[in-house]
Each structure stands twice: as structure tokens, then as C-alpha cells.
Amino acid sequence: MSGSVAPVPASAIDRIEAEVDVLVVGLGCAGGAAALEAAAAGASVLVLERASGPGGSSAQSGGELYLGGGTRVQKACGFEDDADTMFAYLRAALGPHADEEKLRLYCDGSVEHFEWFCSLGLEFNESLYGAPSWMPPTTDGLMWLGENAWPYDELARPVPRGHRPATESWGGWLIMEKLTAAVRAAGVTIESDTLASSLVIEGGRVVGVTARRFGAEVAYRARRGVVLTTGGFVDDEEMLAAHAPLLLGHGKVSDGLDDGSGIRMAAALGAATRRMGSVEIALTALPAAMVRGMMVNGLGQRFINEDVYPGLFSHAAVVHQPGPWWVVVDEAGWESIPPRDLWGVRPTHAAETLAELEAELGIPEGALQATVELYNRHAAAGEDPLFHKNAEWLRPLEPPFAALDPRLGFASGRDATPQGTGAAGFTLGGLHTTVDGAVLDVSGSAIPGLFAAGRASAGIHGEGYISGTSLGDGTFFGRRAGRAAARDADRQSSTRTRR
Ligand SMILES: Cc1cc2nc3c(=O)[nH]c(=O)nc-3n(C[C@H](O)[C@H](O)[C@H](O)COP(=O)(O)OP(=O)(O)OC[C@H]3O[C@@H](n4cnc5c(N)ncnc54)[C@H](O)[C@@H]3O)c2cc1C
């Protein structure tokens, strides 16, 4: 955390670099969506970006988009979906305490939002990648993200909703390339290498920002609104320690610039924050091996059905279970993994018996043997009474056995040394906003002229996360914030009951 973020009175500013209707701070997915919609609503728009080019964490992301409700891709792949079923799944998977008001809008508007991505020039192949994976190694346009695993398959009819633009593997760059091109084509000005540092206020209203640009202090004025889309705060150790200490000591899922500057600038003006302790956590455990075997904690005990959305087993392990966490497979299960789902991972330990394996792993004698004995007894009958793993994956595990160490990361052989904890994450909490992005103060009133979206704000998430919901809600509510900021200031809705 560095530098003052105290608001600056407009009267203290000598020179204005530029004046526009809407000022957007940060050009990731949320900033791009906000800028595009504000421009489409007729506003003149300027985007400030601290990096030398657009993209942010969004450009480094996997490009998975959580969308549904009956998109063209879902229909072509033979799945019927609707907004209510999508809502039922996300309310459970993003919970407890998902923001139901935002989530309802997100689900109701999801088909239109999918079409918006298509209108940017993104293409989605009408094919499903059916295997469990963090990220399909194909150009398939649809994937499962936990909808078909217990208990979610009982709460809502299982339908895959992970949408992926057609590119091999990670697609965040493609989304940002198309979005940035659309932003430029809409006549938006982008000023890169410009680090916003404080909000400018006049008569109780946010009317601009101060910034540092090539060592000089500069100021920009916004006639209608400032939209903060500066990303989360996983890169700021002090903020992490204060709000999301769960992530301390783990890796960072970010572009390195998620220092929470936008959140702090608004908080300095009395803005409220929400869900600051909610985080996404990813453990480098291989989903293809997980489903064929089991994950155990440092005591050799199972704790979850291994076919859940990978972020969920990650969260369950890192937050609730003593480490180290191991993925245990048998030879037959390991050999049945298609090479494309191996991600370069190899077992770290191999043993003819479970007694040898638990000794090698430092698990208390007999604990792993008891776990596998119980698992096998029920798996033989196609059941998992403890955690309800789908029968598709249930089979008694037979010797020889192997273990994988998630601390080694992907694409690492058995001679690799552990890199940290094997877990990495990003923050989900941020500024408390209305569904139209208006930033609320600690009394529940909108701060005139101030909007936020993306990970600088609290979105649809409660304490859970599903891939694709960050790019998804960042763009969805970014669009709404851009439209609201472009509206005549006097007509902006101003208050919302404090929750
Ligand atoms: C490796 C990786 C994989 C991921 N995979 C997925 C996925 O598949 N699906 C998904 O939904 N999410 C994924 N995520 C998460 C997702 O990418 C982010 O949560 C999301 O992109 C955040 O969007 P944003 O617009 O809020 O922030 P960002 O995209 O980070 O954009 C914020 C921008 O603001 C700029 N900025 C910050 N502070 C200032 C300032 N003071 N002044 C000026 N500019 C500033 C930053 O430089 C940055 O360009 C992934 C993330 C990573 C890193």
C-alpha cells in the first residue's frame, strides 16, 4: 500500500488534462465493457490505464465465461437451459451469501450477454468438452463447471455453462483484443501509463481523478461519472492481511497490478466495501486424476467428492483441511487418463501397497488404508455414501498405487521441487455497488458521480466462486455501470437500502 488516496477538492486543481463525460479507470474486462456502453450511450469517454497497454488480469485469464439460460452453443450441444435453473445453481455454488439481486439480473440477462460477446467478434464453437478439466486443451465452446456434481446436480438440473471463445487453451487475451478493438472503434480515448491516484470532488460529487503520468501529477475531469474498474487487491499484502488473510502465503492469480488502488480511493471518500474476505482459490491438482482416484488431507482422509468444480475442491482443501493434500490414484486409473488431460503432471510417489504409500507420504499408519478400504467397499456397489461422487467415476482402487503432490504445479515431473503451497487465488470483494454500479457509502447512499465494476467491486459472489463468473460479472455489470454513468447525472438513482 503506498501513497495518499485522500480525495482532492476540484478547487485545488490548477490544470485539467482532459474533460469528458465519463472517465473510466482501468482497462480490463470491466473497464472495456463500461467504456463501450458509455460511448454507445452517446457519452465522450476517456480510459486511464496504469500499464503500458490494455488488458489487466483479464488478458492473462483463461477466458472462460459463465453464461447460460439457453445460449446458441448450449442449444446446439443439446442442452436445455433457462435463467431459473442457472440461478439455482449459481446461488448455491457462489454461496453462501451470493448477491441474489445481482445474480438474478445476471442470469436473466445471460443470453443477451452471450450475444454481446459475439457482437465483439468472438466465436464460440458449438461443441462440448465433456472431461473434467481446469481448462480444456481444445477449442470446444462449452464445458462443465461443477453443475453435474453433487450436491448441485440435485439442486438444479445439470447443464454445462462454461463458454469459451474459440482459441486453443487460454482465451483471455482474445476477449481483451476484441473488446479493446471495439472500445477504440467506438471513439473512446485510451491513455496508458497513467496511474490514477485520487478522486476529485466538488460539491459532494466525484468529478474526476488525479493521476501520475511519466512522473508528472495530472488531473482529468468527468462531467457525468467516474467508473472505477481497477481490479482486485490480491497484490497488496497489507490489504490481504487486513481483509483476506486466507490468501497470505499463497500464489497470486493476477497480472501483478491488483493492488486495490480503486477500492482505497473510494473508501477514502466513505465508500462501503462488501465481501472483502471472499476469495477464489485454485490448487494445482489435476481434475482428471482427482475423479479417477481421491484427494486426501495430511491425515489420509477424504473430504469431498472429487468430481466437483476444481475451485471447490481447492477451497475445501486449503481452507478447511490440514495439509499436505495428496491426490491418490491406482495404476489402472492413471493409465486411463487421456494424454491431453495429463497437463505434464507425473506421480511423485509410487508404491505396491497402501501401507508403503502412507509411510512415504507421512500419513499416520493405517489412516489411508482405512480410507481406501471404505471407499472401495462402497465403490464396488457404485456408491459413495460419504461424498456422493458420481457413479461414473466409482471403481475400487487396486494396487499398485501412486500419489501426486499438488505443490509441484502443472507440467512438472517427479523430480521437481515444491513451489510454494500449490495454491493461488484472487480476491472477490470490493466496493459495495448497486446493480447499476453506483458506489454506495457506509450509510447506504450512492456517492454522486462514482461507479465501479469488476473486481474493484463486490459482484455476484458470496463465499464461493465458479470459473467464468469474474469475466462474466465484470463485463455484465461493467456494461450497466457504463450506461448509468453516461446518463444525465440528475437522473441517476441515488439510494439503496443498506444491507
Ligand atoms: C491466470 C488467470 C486466469 C483466470 N481465468 C479466468 C477465467 O477463465 N474466467 C474468469 O471469469 N476469470 C478468470 N480469471 C480472473 C479474471 O481474469 C479477473 O478476476 C478479471 O479479469 C478482473 O477483471 P477487472 O476488469 O476487474 O480487472 P483487470 O482485468 O485486472 O483490469 C484492471 C485494470 O486496471 C488497471 N489499474 C489498476 N489500478 C489502476 C489505477 N490506479 N489507475 C489506472 N489503471 C489502473 C490495471 O492495470 C488493469 O489493466 C483469471 C485470472 C488470471 C490471472
Coordinates of C-alpha atoms and ligand atoms in Angstrom, one line a residue:
M1 CA 0.0 0.0 0.0
S2 CA 1.6 3.3 -1.0
G3 CA 0.8 7.0 -1.4
S4 CA -2.2 9.0 -0.2
V5 CA -5.6 8.3 -1.7
A6 CA -7.3 11.1 0.0
P7 CA -9.9 12.9 -2.2
V8 CA -8.7 16.1 -3.8
P9 CA -11.0 19.2 -3.9
A10 CA -11.5 20.4 -7.5
S11 CA -10.6 23.9 -6.3
A12 CA -7.0 22.6 -5.6
I13 CA -6.5 21.6 -9.2
D14 CA -4.8 24.1 -11.5
R15 CA -4.8 22.4 -14.8
I16 CA -7.1 19.8 -16.3
E17 CA -5.5 17.4 -18.8
A18 CA -8.8 16.5 -20.4
E19 CA -12.5 16.8 -19.7
V20 CA -15.0 14.2 -20.9
D21 CA -18.5 12.9 -19.9
V22 CA -17.3 9.6 -18.5
L23 CA -13.9 8.7 -17.1
V24 CA -13.1 5.0 -16.7
V25 CA -10.1 4.0 -14.6
G26 CA -8.5 0.7 -15.6
L27 CA -8.9 -1.2 -18.9
G28 CA -9.5 -4.8 -18.1
C29 CA -12.8 -6.6 -19.0
A30 CA -14.9 -4.4 -16.7
G31 CA -13.4 -1.1 -17.9
G32 CA -13.7 -2.1 -21.5
A33 CA -17.3 -3.1 -21.1
A34 CA -18.1 0.2 -19.2
A35 CA -16.3 2.4 -21.8
L36 CA -18.0 0.7 -24.7
E37 CA -21.5 1.1 -23.3
A38 CA -20.9 4.6 -22.1
A39 CA -19.8 5.6 -25.6
A40 CA -22.7 3.7 -27.2
A41 CA -25.0 5.8 -25.0
G42 CA -23.5 8.9 -26.5
A43 CA -21.0 9.9 -23.9
S44 CA -17.5 11.1 -24.6
V45 CA -15.3 8.6 -22.8
L46 CA -11.6 8.5 -21.7
V47 CA -10.0 5.5 -20.1
L48 CA -6.9 5.8 -17.9
E49 CA -4.7 2.7 -17.7
R50 CA -1.6 2.5 -15.5
A51 CA 0.0 -0.2 -17.6
S52 CA 1.6 0.5 -21.0
G53 CA -1.4 -1.2 -22.7
P54 CA -4.8 -2.5 -22.1
G55 CA -5.6 -6.0 -20.7
G56 CA -5.1 -6.3 -17.0
S57 CA -5.7 -9.6 -15.4
S58 CA -8.5 -10.1 -17.9
A59 CA -6.0 -10.5 -20.7
Q60 CA -4.0 -13.2 -18.8
S61 CA -7.1 -15.1 -17.8
G62 CA -8.3 -18.4 -19.2
G63 CA -11.2 -16.7 -21.0
E64 CA -13.8 -19.0 -19.5
L65 CA -17.2 -17.2 -19.4
Y66 CA -20.0 -18.4 -17.2
L67 CA -23.1 -17.9 -19.3
G68 CA -26.3 -19.8 -19.8
G69 CA -30.1 -19.6 -19.8
G70 CA -30.3 -21.1 -23.3
T71 CA -27.4 -19.8 -25.4
R72 CA -26.9 -20.8 -29.0
V73 CA -24.0 -23.0 -28.0
Q74 CA -25.9 -24.8 -25.3
K75 CA -28.8 -25.5 -27.7
A76 CA -26.5 -26.7 -30.4
C77 CA -24.9 -29.1 -27.9
G78 CA -28.3 -30.5 -27.0
F79 CA -28.8 -28.8 -23.6
E80 CA -32.0 -27.0 -22.5
D81 CA -31.4 -24.2 -20.0
D82 CA -33.2 -21.4 -18.5
A83 CA -32.5 -18.4 -16.2
D84 CA -34.1 -20.0 -13.2
T85 CA -32.1 -23.2 -13.4
M86 CA -28.9 -21.2 -13.9
F87 CA -29.8 -19.0 -10.9
A88 CA -30.5 -22.1 -8.7
Y89 CA -27.0 -23.5 -9.5
L90 CA -25.1 -20.2 -9.0
R91 CA -26.9 -19.2 -5.9
A92 CA -25.7 -22.5 -4.3
A93 CA -22.3 -22.6 -5.9
L94 CA -21.4 -18.9 -5.3
G95 CA -22.8 -19.0 -1.8
P96 CA -23.4 -18.9 0.9
H97 CA -24.4 -15.3 0.7
A98 CA -24.3 -14.8 -3.1
D99 CA -25.7 -11.3 -4.1
E100 CA -29.1 -12.5 -5.2
E101 CA -30.2 -9.2 -6.7
K102 CA -27.2 -9.0 -8.9
L103 CA -27.3 -12.7 -9.6
R104 CA -31.0 -12.6 -10.7
L105 CA -30.2 -9.9 -13.3
Y106 CA -27.0 -11.7 -14.4
C107 CA -29.0 -14.9 -15.1
D108 CA -31.9 -13.2 -16.7
G109 CA -29.6 -11.2 -19.0
S110 CA -27.2 -14.1 -19.7
V111 CA -28.3 -15.0 -23.2
E112 CA -28.2 -11.3 -24.3
H113 CA -24.8 -11.0 -22.7
F114 CA -23.5 -14.0 -24.7
E115 CA -24.8 -12.3 -27.8
W116 CA -22.9 -9.2 -26.8
F117 CA -19.7 -11.2 -26.6
C118 CA -20.5 -12.5 -30.1
S119 CA -21.1 -8.9 -31.3
L120 CA -17.5 -8.1 -30.4
G121 CA -16.4 -10.7 -33.0
L122 CA -15.7 -13.6 -30.6
E123 CA -16.6 -17.0 -32.0
F124 CA -17.8 -19.9 -29.9
N125 CA -17.6 -23.5 -31.3
E126 CA -20.8 -25.5 -30.8
S127 CA -19.1 -28.4 -29.1
L128 CA -18.8 -29.7 -25.6
Y129 CA -15.6 -30.7 -23.8
G130 CA -17.0 -33.4 -21.5
A131 CA -14.0 -34.3 -19.4
P132 CA -13.2 -32.8 -16.0
S133 CA -10.5 -30.1 -16.5
W134 CA -9.4 -26.7 -15.3
M135 CA -9.2 -25.7 -18.9
P136 CA -9.9 -27.8 -22.0
P137 CA -6.9 -28.2 -24.3
T138 CA -9.3 -27.9 -27.3
T139 CA -11.3 -25.2 -29.0
D140 CA -14.6 -26.6 -27.8
G141 CA -17.0 -23.8 -26.9
L142 CA -18.7 -25.4 -23.9
M143 CA -17.6 -27.1 -20.7
W144 CA -18.9 -28.3 -17.4
L145 CA -18.2 -26.2 -14.3
G146 CA -19.5 -28.4 -11.5
E147 CA -23.1 -28.4 -12.5
N148 CA -23.1 -32.2 -12.8
A149 CA -21.6 -32.9 -9.4
W150 CA -23.3 -33.5 -6.0
P151 CA -25.0 -31.7 -4.3
Y152 CA -25.5 -29.2 -7.2
D153 CA -26.9 -31.9 -9.6
E154 CA -29.8 -32.3 -7.0
L155 CA -30.3 -28.6 -6.5
A156 CA -30.6 -27.7 -10.2
R157 CA -30.9 -29.7 -13.4
P158 CA -27.3 -30.1 -14.6
V159 CA -26.5 -28.0 -17.6
P160 CA -22.9 -27.0 -18.7
R161 CA -22.4 -23.3 -18.8
G162 CA -18.7 -22.7 -19.2
H163 CA -18.4 -20.8 -22.5
R164 CA -15.1 -20.5 -24.2
P165 CA -14.1 -18.4 -27.2
A166 CA -12.6 -20.4 -30.0
T167 CA -8.9 -20.5 -29.3
E168 CA -6.5 -23.2 -28.1
S169 CA -6.4 -23.2 -24.3
W170 CA -6.3 -19.8 -22.5
G171 CA -8.6 -17.2 -24.2
G172 CA -8.4 -14.0 -22.0
W173 CA -6.1 -12.3 -24.5
L174 CA -8.6 -12.9 -27.3
I175 CA -11.5 -11.4 -25.3
M176 CA -9.5 -8.3 -24.5
E177 CA -8.2 -8.0 -28.0
K178 CA -11.8 -7.9 -29.4
L179 CA -13.1 -5.7 -26.6
T180 CA -10.3 -3.2 -26.9
A181 CA -10.8 -3.0 -30.6
A182 CA -14.5 -2.3 -30.1
V183 CA -13.7 0.3 -27.5
R184 CA -11.3 2.1 -29.9
A185 CA -13.8 1.8 -32.8
A186 CA -16.4 3.5 -30.6
G187 CA -14.2 6.6 -30.4
V188 CA -13.0 6.1 -26.8
T189 CA -9.6 7.6 -25.9
I190 CA -7.2 5.4 -24.0
E191 CA -4.4 7.0 -22.0
S192 CA -2.0 4.3 -20.9
D193 CA 1.0 4.7 -18.5
T194 CA -1.4 6.8 -16.3
L195 CA -1.9 5.7 -12.7
A196 CA -5.0 7.2 -11.1
S197 CA -4.2 8.2 -7.5
S198 CA -7.2 10.1 -6.0
L199 CA -10.7 11.1 -6.7
V200 CA -11.5 14.7 -7.4
I201 CA -14.6 16.1 -5.6
E202 CA -16.7 19.2 -6.0
G203 CA -20.0 20.0 -4.1
G204 CA -20.2 16.4 -2.8
R205 CA -19.8 14.9 -6.2
V206 CA -17.0 13.0 -7.8
V207 CA -15.9 15.0 -10.8
G208 CA -12.6 13.5 -11.8
V209 CA -9.3 11.9 -10.8
T210 CA -5.8 12.9 -10.2
A211 CA -3.1 10.7 -11.7
R212 CA 0.6 10.2 -12.2
R213 CA 1.8 10.1 -15.8
F214 CA 5.5 9.8 -16.6
G215 CA 6.4 11.3 -13.2
A216 CA 4.1 14.3 -13.5
E217 CA 0.9 14.9 -11.5
V218 CA -2.1 15.3 -13.8
A219 CA -5.8 15.7 -13.4
Y220 CA -8.8 14.6 -15.5
R221 CA -12.4 15.9 -15.2
A222 CA -15.6 13.9 -15.8
R223 CA -18.9 15.7 -16.4
R224 CA -21.1 12.7 -15.7
G225 CA -19.3 10.0 -13.9
V226 CA -16.1 8.2 -12.9
V227 CA -16.1 4.4 -13.2
L228 CA -13.5 2.5 -11.2
T229 CA -12.6 -0.7 -12.8
T230 CA -9.1 -1.2 -11.3
G231 CA -9.4 -4.9 -10.4
G232 CA -9.0 -6.6 -7.0
F233 CA -6.4 -6.4 -4.3
V234 CA -4.5 -9.7 -4.2
D235 CA -1.2 -8.0 -4.9
D236 CA -1.4 -5.7 -1.9
E237 CA -0.1 -7.6 1.2
E238 CA -1.4 -5.1 3.7
M239 CA -4.9 -5.2 2.2
L240 CA -4.8 -9.0 2.1
A241 CA -3.7 -9.2 5.7
A242 CA -6.5 -6.8 6.7
H243 CA -9.3 -8.4 4.7
A244 CA -8.5 -11.7 3.1
P245 CA -5.7 -13.3 5.1
L246 CA -6.7 -16.7 3.7
L247 CA -4.6 -15.9 0.7
L248 CA -1.5 -14.8 2.5
G249 CA 1.4 -17.1 1.6
H250 CA -0.3 -18.5 -1.5
G251 CA 0.3 -17.6 -5.1
K252 CA -1.4 -14.7 -6.8
V253 CA -3.8 -15.2 -9.7
S254 CA -3.3 -11.7 -11.2
D255 CA -1.3 -9.6 -13.6
G256 CA 0.7 -8.2 -10.6
L257 CA -1.2 -4.9 -10.6
D258 CA -4.2 -5.8 -8.5
D259 CA -3.2 -3.6 -5.6
G260 CA -6.7 -2.4 -4.7
S261 CA -6.0 1.2 -5.6
G262 CA -9.5 1.9 -6.8
I263 CA -11.1 0.4 -3.7
R264 CA -8.9 2.5 -1.5
M265 CA -9.5 5.8 -3.4
A266 CA -13.3 5.3 -3.0
A267 CA -13.0 4.1 0.6
A268 CA -11.2 7.4 1.4
L269 CA -14.4 9.1 0.3
G270 CA -16.6 7.0 2.6
A271 CA -17.4 4.2 0.2
A272 CA -18.6 0.9 1.7
T273 CA -17.0 -2.4 0.9
R274 CA -18.5 -5.8 0.7
R275 CA -17.4 -9.5 0.8
M276 CA -13.8 -8.4 1.3
G277 CA -12.9 -11.8 2.7
S278 CA -14.3 -13.8 -0.2
V279 CA -11.6 -15.3 -2.4
E280 CA -11.0 -17.6 -5.4
I281 CA -8.5 -20.4 -4.7
A282 CA -7.0 -22.8 -7.2
L283 CA -4.9 -25.7 -6.2
T284 CA -2.7 -27.3 -8.9
A285 CA -4.4 -30.7 -8.5
L286 CA -5.2 -32.5 -11.7
P287 CA -9.0 -32.9 -12.2
A288 CA -8.6 -35.9 -14.5
A289 CA -6.6 -37.8 -11.7
M290 CA -8.9 -36.5 -8.9
V291 CA -12.0 -38.1 -10.4
R292 CA -10.3 -41.4 -11.0
G293 CA -8.8 -41.6 -7.6
M294 CA -9.2 -39.5 -4.4
M295 CA -7.9 -36.4 -2.7
V296 CA -6.8 -36.9 0.9
N297 CA -5.6 -34.5 3.5
G298 CA -2.4 -34.8 5.5
L299 CA -4.2 -37.4 7.8
G300 CA -5.1 -39.6 4.8
Q301 CA -8.8 -38.7 4.9
R302 CA -11.1 -37.9 2.0
F303 CA -13.1 -34.7 2.4
I304 CA -15.0 -34.0 -0.8
N305 CA -16.4 -35.6 -3.9
E306 CA -13.5 -35.3 -6.3
D307 CA -15.7 -34.6 -9.3
V308 CA -16.8 -31.1 -8.1
Y309 CA -15.7 -27.9 -9.9
P310 CA -11.9 -27.8 -9.3
G311 CA -12.1 -24.5 -7.4
L312 CA -14.4 -26.1 -4.9
F313 CA -12.1 -28.9 -4.0
S314 CA -9.3 -26.4 -3.9
H315 CA -11.2 -24.2 -1.5
A316 CA -12.2 -27.2 0.6
A317 CA -8.6 -28.4 0.9
V318 CA -6.8 -25.1 1.5
V319 CA -9.4 -23.5 3.8
H320 CA -10.6 -26.5 5.8
Q321 CA -8.2 -29.4 5.7
P322 CA -4.7 -30.0 7.2
G323 CA -2.1 -30.4 4.5
P324 CA -0.2 -31.6 2.7
W325 CA -3.0 -32.6 0.3
W326 CA -2.4 -35.6 -1.9
V327 CA -4.1 -37.0 -5.0
V328 CA -4.1 -40.8 -4.7
V329 CA -4.7 -42.9 -7.8
D330 CA -4.2 -46.5 -8.8
E331 CA -2.3 -47.6 -11.9
A332 CA -5.4 -48.5 -13.8
G333 CA -6.9 -45.1 -13.1
W334 CA -3.8 -43.2 -14.0
E335 CA -3.3 -45.1 -17.3
S336 CA -6.8 -44.4 -18.3
I337 CA -6.3 -40.6 -18.4
P338 CA -6.1 -39.3 -21.9
P339 CA -2.6 -37.7 -22.6
R340 CA -4.2 -34.3 -23.3
D341 CA -5.6 -34.2 -19.8
L342 CA -2.3 -35.0 -18.0
W343 CA -1.0 -31.4 -18.2
G344 CA 2.6 -32.7 -17.9
V345 CA 1.9 -34.0 -14.4
R346 CA 3.5 -37.2 -13.2
P347 CA 3.1 -39.0 -9.9
T348 CA 5.6 -38.1 -7.1
H349 CA 5.3 -41.4 -5.2
A350 CA 4.5 -44.9 -6.2
A351 CA 4.0 -48.0 -4.0
E352 CA 2.8 -51.6 -4.3
T353 CA 0.8 -51.3 -1.1
L354 CA -1.2 -48.6 0.7
A355 CA 0.9 -49.2 3.8
E356 CA 4.1 -48.3 1.9
L357 CA 2.4 -45.3 0.3
E358 CA 1.1 -43.8 3.6
A359 CA 4.6 -44.3 5.1
E360 CA 6.2 -42.4 2.1
L361 CA 3.6 -39.6 2.4
G362 CA 4.0 -39.2 6.2
I363 CA 0.3 -40.2 6.8
P364 CA -0.4 -41.8 10.2
E365 CA -0.2 -45.6 9.9
G366 CA -3.4 -47.2 8.8
A367 CA -5.3 -44.0 8.0
L368 CA -5.0 -44.1 4.2
Q369 CA -5.6 -47.9 4.3
A370 CA -8.9 -47.3 6.2
T371 CA -9.9 -44.5 3.8
V372 CA -9.4 -46.7 0.7
E373 CA -11.0 -49.7 2.3
L374 CA -14.2 -47.8 3.0
Y375 CA -14.1 -46.1 -0.4
N376 CA -13.6 -49.4 -2.2
R377 CA -16.3 -51.3 -0.3
H378 CA -18.9 -48.8 -1.5
A379 CA -17.4 -48.1 -4.9
A380 CA -17.8 -51.8 -5.7
A381 CA -21.6 -51.2 -5.4
G382 CA -21.3 -47.9 -7.4
E383 CA -21.9 -45.8 -4.3
D384 CA -20.1 -43.1 -2.4
P385 CA -22.2 -42.6 0.7
L386 CA -19.8 -40.1 2.3
F387 CA -19.5 -37.5 -0.5
H388 CA -21.6 -38.8 -3.4
K389 CA -19.0 -38.8 -6.2
N390 CA -20.8 -39.6 -9.5
A391 CA -21.1 -43.3 -10.1
E392 CA -19.4 -42.7 -13.5
W393 CA -16.1 -42.4 -11.6
L394 CA -16.6 -45.0 -8.9
R395 CA -14.4 -48.1 -9.0
P396 CA -12.4 -49.9 -6.3
L397 CA -8.8 -48.7 -6.3
E398 CA -6.3 -51.7 -6.8
P399 CA -2.6 -51.9 -6.3
P400 CA -0.1 -50.6 -7.4
F401 CA -0.8 -47.0 -6.1
A402 CA 0.6 -43.6 -6.8
A403 CA 0.3 -40.1 -5.3
L404 CA 0.5 -36.7 -6.9
D405 CA 1.7 -33.6 -5.0
P406 CA -0.2 -30.5 -6.0
R407 CA 2.6 -28.4 -4.6
L408 CA 4.7 -29.2 -7.7
G409 CA 2.3 -27.4 -10.0
F410 CA 1.4 -28.5 -13.5
A411 CA 3.9 -29.5 -16.2
S412 CA 6.3 -30.7 -13.5
G413 CA 7.9 -34.1 -13.3
R414 CA 8.6 -36.2 -10.1
D415 CA 12.0 -34.6 -9.7
A416 CA 10.6 -31.1 -9.4
T417 CA 10.7 -29.3 -6.0
P418 CA 7.6 -27.9 -4.4
Q419 CA 6.8 -24.3 -5.4
G420 CA 5.0 -22.7 -2.5
T421 CA 1.7 -24.2 -1.4
G422 CA 0.4 -25.3 -4.8
A423 CA -2.5 -22.9 -4.2
A424 CA -3.1 -19.4 -5.7
G425 CA -6.0 -17.1 -5.7
F426 CA -7.6 -13.7 -6.2
T427 CA -10.0 -11.5 -4.3
L428 CA -13.7 -11.3 -4.9
G429 CA -14.7 -8.5 -2.5
G430 CA -14.7 -4.8 -3.3
L431 CA -16.8 -1.7 -3.4
H432 CA -20.4 -2.0 -2.5
T433 CA -22.4 -1.1 -5.6
T434 CA -26.0 -1.0 -6.8
V435 CA -26.9 -3.2 -9.8
D436 CA -26.1 -0.2 -11.9
G437 CA -22.6 0.2 -10.5
A438 CA -23.3 3.3 -8.3
V439 CA -20.9 3.1 -5.4
L440 CA -22.6 3.2 -2.0
D441 CA -21.3 5.0 1.0
V442 CA -21.3 3.5 4.5
S443 CA -24.8 4.9 5.1
G444 CA -26.2 3.2 2.0
S445 CA -26.4 6.3 -0.2
A446 CA -24.9 6.5 -3.6
I447 CA -21.8 8.7 -3.9
P448 CA -22.8 11.1 -6.7
G449 CA -20.7 10.6 -9.8
L450 CA -18.9 7.5 -8.7
F451 CA -19.4 4.0 -10.2
A452 CA -17.4 0.7 -10.0
A453 CA -17.4 -2.7 -11.6
G454 CA -15.3 -5.8 -11.9
R455 CA -13.1 -7.0 -9.1
A456 CA -12.9 -3.4 -7.7
S457 CA -16.5 -4.1 -6.6
A458 CA -18.3 -6.9 -5.0
G459 CA -20.2 -8.7 -7.7
I460 CA -22.5 -11.7 -7.7
H461 CA -20.3 -13.8 -5.4
G462 CA -20.9 -14.8 -1.8
E463 CA -18.2 -17.0 -0.4
G464 CA -17.9 -19.3 -3.4
Y465 CA -16.5 -19.0 -6.9
I466 CA -17.0 -20.7 -10.3
S467 CA -14.8 -20.1 -13.3
G468 CA -16.1 -17.6 -15.7
T469 CA -18.1 -15.6 -13.2
S470 CA -15.4 -13.0 -12.8
L471 CA -15.1 -12.1 -16.5
G472 CA -18.8 -12.7 -16.6
D473 CA -20.0 -10.4 -13.9
G474 CA -17.2 -7.9 -14.6
T475 CA -18.4 -7.3 -18.1
F476 CA -22.1 -7.6 -17.3
F477 CA -22.1 -5.1 -14.5
G478 CA -19.4 -3.1 -16.3
R479 CA -21.8 -2.5 -19.1
R480 CA -24.5 -1.5 -16.7
A481 CA -22.1 0.9 -14.9
G482 CA -21.0 2.4 -18.2
R483 CA -24.6 3.0 -19.2
A484 CA -25.6 4.5 -15.8
A485 CA -22.5 6.8 -15.8
A486 CA -23.4 8.1 -19.2
R487 CA -26.9 9.0 -18.2
D488 CA -27.7 12.6 -17.2
A489 CA -26.3 12.9 -13.7
D490 CA -29.5 14.3 -12.3
R491 CA -31.4 11.2 -13.3
Q492 CA -29.1 8.7 -11.6
S493 CA -30.8 6.6 -8.9
S494 CA -29.2 7.7 -5.7
T495 CA -30.0 5.5 -2.8
R496 CA -30.5 1.9 -1.9
T497 CA -31.3 0.3 1.4
R498 CA -28.2 -0.7 3.3
R499 CA -27.8 -4.5 3.6
Ligands
LIG1 C1 -4.2 -16.6 -14.9 C2 -5.7 -16.2 -14.7 C3 -6.7 -17.0 -15.2 C4 -8.0 -16.6 -15.0 N1 -9.0 -17.3 -15.6 C5 -10.3 -16.8 -15.5 C6 -11.3 -17.3 -16.3 O1 -11.1 -18.2 -17.1 N2 -12.6 -16.8 -16.2 C7 -12.9 -15.8 -15.3 O2 -14.0 -15.4 -15.3 N3 -11.9 -15.2 -14.6 C8 -10.6 -15.7 -14.7 N4 -9.6 -15.0 -14.0 C9 -10.0 -13.9 -13.2 C10 -10.3 -12.7 -14.0 O3 -9.3 -12.6 -15.1 C11 -10.2 -11.4 -13.2 O4 -10.9 -11.5 -12.0 C12 -10.9 -10.3 -14.0 O5 -10.2 -10.2 -15.3 C13 -10.9 -9.0 -13.4 O6 -11.4 -8.0 -14.3 P1 -11.3 -6.5 -14.0 O7 -11.7 -5.8 -15.2 O8 -12.0 -6.2 -12.7 O9 -9.7 -6.2 -13.6 P2 -8.5 -6.3 -14.6 O10 -8.7 -7.1 -15.8 O11 -7.3 -6.6 -13.7 O12 -8.3 -4.8 -15.1 C14 -8.0 -3.8 -14.2 C15 -7.1 -2.8 -14.9 O13 -7.0 -1.6 -14.1 C16 -5.7 -1.1 -14.2 N5 -5.5 -0.3 -13.0 C17 -5.4 -0.7 -11.7 N6 -5.2 0.3 -10.9 C18 -5.2 1.4 -11.7 C19 -5.0 2.8 -11.4 N7 -4.9 3.2 -10.1 N8 -5.0 3.7 -12.4 C20 -5.1 3.2 -13.7 N9 -5.2 1.9 -14.0 C21 -5.3 1.0 -13.0 C22 -4.8 -2.4 -14.3 O14 -3.6 -2.1 -14.8 C23 -5.7 -3.3 -15.2 O15 -5.4 -3.1 -16.5 C24 -8.3 -15.4 -14.2 C25 -7.2 -14.6 -13.8 C26 -5.9 -15.0 -14.0 C27 -4.8 -14.0 -13.6

